[in-house]
Amino acid sequence: MTMSKTRSEGSLPVVSLSLPVDVTAPAVARQAVRATLASLGFDDLAADDVLLATSELVTNAFEHGEKPDKLEVEYSDDRLTLRVFDSGSGRPKLKEPSPMAARSRGLQLVHALSEDWGHELYPGGKYVWAVFSLRRAAD
């Protein structure tokens, strides 16, 4: 796992992580996000919603995109933004799952847990993003 950090104007470092193109991608992403949140001073309780959303976004990229590519994490102004990149052009859709369905709740969870979410197309694919309001204890 290789993480790189770059600086954005007015924000804490963006963590960028290349994701494996296999079923380990959600776990690798969660581990990176957990480490990032800990380095920013967030406890496990504050991280739970972000980690669940990370799993769902990366799983969706793996199952519905062409392949997961990269994860980015940015923290600025008490807002944490996750971005999961994949090479697919299909746009994510918020579906109402059947009560009997064992799956298809990923974006519903992201929608419920995040302050906002959406997607953006870019050359070579798209990224799906989610924003969380998180205030650091030290602030």
mmCIF file of C-alpha atoms in Angstrom:
data_model
loop_
_atom_site.group_PDB
_atom_site.id
_atom_site.type_symbol
_atom_site.label_atom_id
_atom_site.label_comp_id
_atom_site.label_asym_id
_atom_site.label_seq_id
_atom_site.Cartn_x
_atom_site.Cartn_y
_atom_site.Cartn_z
ATOM 1 C CA MET A 1 0.000 0.000 0.000
ATOM 2 C CA THR A 2 1.460 3.333 -1.039
ATOM 3 C CA MET A 3 -0.046 6.529 0.301
ATOM 4 C CA SER A 4 1.075 9.931 -0.794
ATOM 5 C CA LYS A 5 0.215 13.272 0.722
ATOM 6 C CA THR A 6 -0.067 16.547 -1.104
ATOM 7 C CA ARG A 7 -1.137 19.933 0.165
ATOM 8 C CA SER A 8 -4.257 21.715 -0.988
ATOM 9 C CA GLU A 9 -4.692 25.408 -0.387
ATOM 10 C CA GLY A 10 -6.371 25.925 2.994
ATOM 11 C CA SER A 11 -6.709 22.243 3.834
ATOM 12 C CA LEU A 12 -4.815 19.503 5.543
ATOM 13 C CA PRO A 13 -2.990 17.063 3.277
ATOM 14 C CA VAL A 14 -4.884 15.099 0.707
ATOM 15 C CA VAL A 15 -4.128 11.433 1.124
ATOM 16 C CA SER A 16 -4.044 9.639 -2.185
ATOM 17 C CA LEU A 17 -3.933 5.858 -2.280
ATOM 18 C CA SER A 18 -3.806 3.535 -5.265
ATOM 19 C CA LEU A 19 -6.336 0.755 -4.750
ATOM 20 C CA PRO A 20 -5.810 -2.901 -5.628
ATOM 21 C CA VAL A 21 -8.058 -4.288 -8.348
ATOM 22 C CA ASP A 22 -9.368 -7.159 -6.261
ATOM 23 C CA VAL A 23 -11.642 -7.906 -3.332
ATOM 24 C CA THR A 24 -9.082 -6.546 -0.846
ATOM 25 C CA ALA A 25 -9.692 -2.958 -2.050
ATOM 26 C CA PRO A 26 -12.337 -2.069 0.594
ATOM 27 C CA ALA A 27 -10.158 -3.336 3.457
ATOM 28 C CA VAL A 28 -7.075 -1.542 2.122
ATOM 29 C CA ALA A 29 -9.107 1.671 1.783
ATOM 30 C CA ARG A 30 -10.557 1.372 5.299
ATOM 31 C CA GLN A 31 -7.095 0.843 6.760
ATOM 32 C CA ALA A 32 -5.779 3.967 5.010
ATOM 33 C CA VAL A 33 -8.768 6.088 6.043
ATOM 34 C CA ARG A 34 -8.559 4.844 9.647
ATOM 35 C CA ALA A 35 -4.856 5.786 9.778
ATOM 36 C CA THR A 36 -5.603 9.188 8.248
ATOM 37 C CA LEU A 37 -8.395 9.909 10.720
ATOM 38 C CA ALA A 38 -6.179 8.863 13.639
ATOM 39 C CA SER A 39 -3.398 11.154 12.399
ATOM 40 C CA LEU A 40 -5.938 14.006 12.302
ATOM 41 C CA GLY A 41 -6.925 13.294 15.911
ATOM 42 C CA PHE A 42 -10.325 11.649 15.424
ATOM 43 C CA ASP A 43 -11.344 8.782 17.695
ATOM 44 C CA ASP A 44 -12.887 5.499 16.560
ATOM 45 C CA LEU A 45 -16.431 6.659 17.285
ATOM 46 C CA ALA A 46 -16.097 9.672 14.979
ATOM 47 C CA ALA A 47 -14.535 7.439 12.328
ATOM 48 C CA ASP A 48 -17.227 4.739 12.206
ATOM 49 C CA ASP A 49 -19.533 6.443 9.681
ATOM 50 C CA VAL A 50 -16.624 7.467 7.470
ATOM 51 C CA LEU A 51 -15.184 3.938 7.489
ATOM 52 C CA LEU A 52 -18.537 2.366 6.592
ATOM 53 C CA ALA A 53 -19.001 4.852 3.739
ATOM 54 C CA THR A 54 -15.447 4.136 2.568
ATOM 55 C CA SER A 55 -16.253 0.425 2.348
ATOM 56 C CA GLU A 56 -19.443 1.081 0.432
ATOM 57 C CA LEU A 57 -17.889 3.498 -2.063
ATOM 58 C CA VAL A 58 -14.914 1.244 -2.793
ATOM 59 C CA THR A 59 -17.121 -1.852 -3.037
ATOM 60 C CA ASN A 60 -19.362 -0.038 -5.520
ATOM 61 C CA ALA A 61 -16.319 0.964 -7.584
ATOM 62 C CA PHE A 62 -15.174 -2.650 -7.574
ATOM 63 C CA GLU A 63 -18.584 -4.137 -8.408
ATOM 64 C CA HIS A 64 -20.149 -1.480 -10.649
ATOM 65 C CA GLY A 65 -17.244 0.559 -12.036
ATOM 66 C CA GLU A 66 -14.705 -0.845 -14.424
ATOM 67 C CA LYS A 67 -12.152 -1.134 -11.624
ATOM 68 C CA PRO A 68 -11.298 0.808 -8.480
ATOM 69 C CA ASP A 69 -8.355 3.078 -9.111
ATOM 70 C CA LYS A 70 -7.649 5.533 -6.328
ATOM 71 C CA LEU A 71 -8.927 6.868 -3.013
ATOM 72 C CA GLU A 72 -8.436 10.450 -1.866
ATOM 73 C CA VAL A 73 -9.107 11.903 1.587
ATOM 74 C CA GLU A 74 -9.096 15.621 2.316
ATOM 75 C CA TYR A 75 -9.915 17.534 5.500
ATOM 76 C CA SER A 76 -10.698 21.252 5.471
ATOM 77 C CA ASP A 77 -12.957 23.535 7.505
ATOM 78 C CA ASP A 78 -14.388 20.694 9.640
ATOM 79 C CA ARG A 79 -15.334 18.742 6.512
ATOM 80 C CA LEU A 80 -13.775 15.468 5.448
ATOM 81 C CA THR A 81 -14.150 14.534 1.789
ATOM 82 C CA LEU A 82 -13.684 11.021 0.426
ATOM 83 C CA ARG A 83 -13.234 10.488 -3.306
ATOM 84 C CA VAL A 84 -13.151 7.027 -4.876
ATOM 85 C CA PHE A 85 -11.998 6.927 -8.496
ATOM 86 C CA ASP A 86 -12.762 4.165 -10.980
ATOM 87 C CA SER A 87 -12.410 3.781 -14.731
ATOM 88 C CA GLY A 88 -16.123 3.257 -15.414
ATOM 89 C CA SER A 89 -18.375 5.809 -17.030
ATOM 90 C CA GLY A 90 -21.620 4.528 -15.493
ATOM 91 C CA ARG A 91 -23.195 6.987 -13.112
ATOM 92 C CA PRO A 92 -24.145 5.829 -9.621
ATOM 93 C CA LYS A 93 -27.857 5.689 -8.881
ATOM 94 C CA LEU A 94 -29.547 5.828 -5.518
ATOM 95 C CA LYS A 95 -31.921 2.853 -5.543
ATOM 96 C CA GLU A 96 -34.640 1.878 -3.126
ATOM 97 C CA PRO A 97 -33.739 -1.731 -2.257
ATOM 98 C CA SER A 98 -36.339 -4.389 -1.866
ATOM 99 C CA PRO A 99 -36.890 -5.258 1.815
ATOM 100 C CA MET A 100 -35.991 -8.863 0.947
ATOM 101 C CA ALA A 101 -32.803 -7.975 -0.975
ATOM 102 C CA ALA A 102 -29.564 -8.857 0.762
ATOM 103 C CA ARG A 103 -27.665 -6.210 -1.241
ATOM 104 C CA SER A 104 -28.077 -2.853 -3.007
ATOM 105 C CA ARG A 105 -27.959 -0.638 0.059
ATOM 106 C CA GLY A 106 -24.476 0.846 -0.410
ATOM 107 C CA LEU A 107 -25.422 4.265 -1.747
ATOM 108 C CA GLN A 108 -28.389 4.405 0.615
ATOM 109 C CA LEU A 109 -25.892 4.054 3.476
ATOM 110 C CA VAL A 110 -23.562 6.688 2.011
ATOM 111 C CA HIS A 111 -26.552 9.006 1.548
ATOM 112 C CA ALA A 112 -27.669 8.480 5.163
ATOM 113 C CA LEU A 113 -24.199 8.775 6.743
ATOM 114 C CA SER A 114 -22.756 11.700 4.809
ATOM 115 C CA GLU A 115 -23.600 15.380 4.713
ATOM 116 C CA ASP A 116 -23.586 15.227 0.907
ATOM 117 C CA TRP A 117 -22.442 12.906 -1.859
ATOM 118 C CA GLY A 118 -22.291 12.799 -5.640
ATOM 119 C CA HIS A 119 -20.100 11.939 -8.581
ATOM 120 C CA GLU A 120 -17.989 13.675 -11.205
ATOM 121 C CA LEU A 121 -16.845 12.407 -14.577
ATOM 122 C CA TYR A 122 -13.216 12.928 -15.579
ATOM 123 C CA PRO A 123 -11.149 11.734 -18.550
ATOM 124 C CA GLY A 124 -10.784 7.990 -18.100
ATOM 125 C CA GLY A 125 -13.628 7.448 -15.631
ATOM 126 C CA LYS A 126 -15.420 9.008 -12.702
ATOM 127 C CA TYR A 127 -15.124 9.550 -8.998
ATOM 128 C CA VAL A 128 -17.802 9.264 -6.365
ATOM 129 C CA TRP A 129 -17.421 11.575 -3.393
ATOM 130 C CA ALA A 130 -18.928 11.898 0.058
ATOM 131 C CA VAL A 131 -18.548 14.747 2.553
ATOM 132 C CA PHE A 132 -18.727 14.401 6.345
ATOM 133 C CA SER A 133 -18.889 17.096 9.002
ATOM 134 C CA LEU A 134 -16.147 16.247 11.502
ATOM 135 C CA ARG A 135 -14.830 18.595 14.128
ATOM 136 C CA ARG A 136 -11.477 17.770 15.668
ATOM 137 C CA ALA A 137 -11.368 17.847 19.455
ATOM 138 C CA ALA A 138 -8.336 20.156 19.374
ATOM 139 C CA ASP A 139 -10.227 22.812 17.365
#
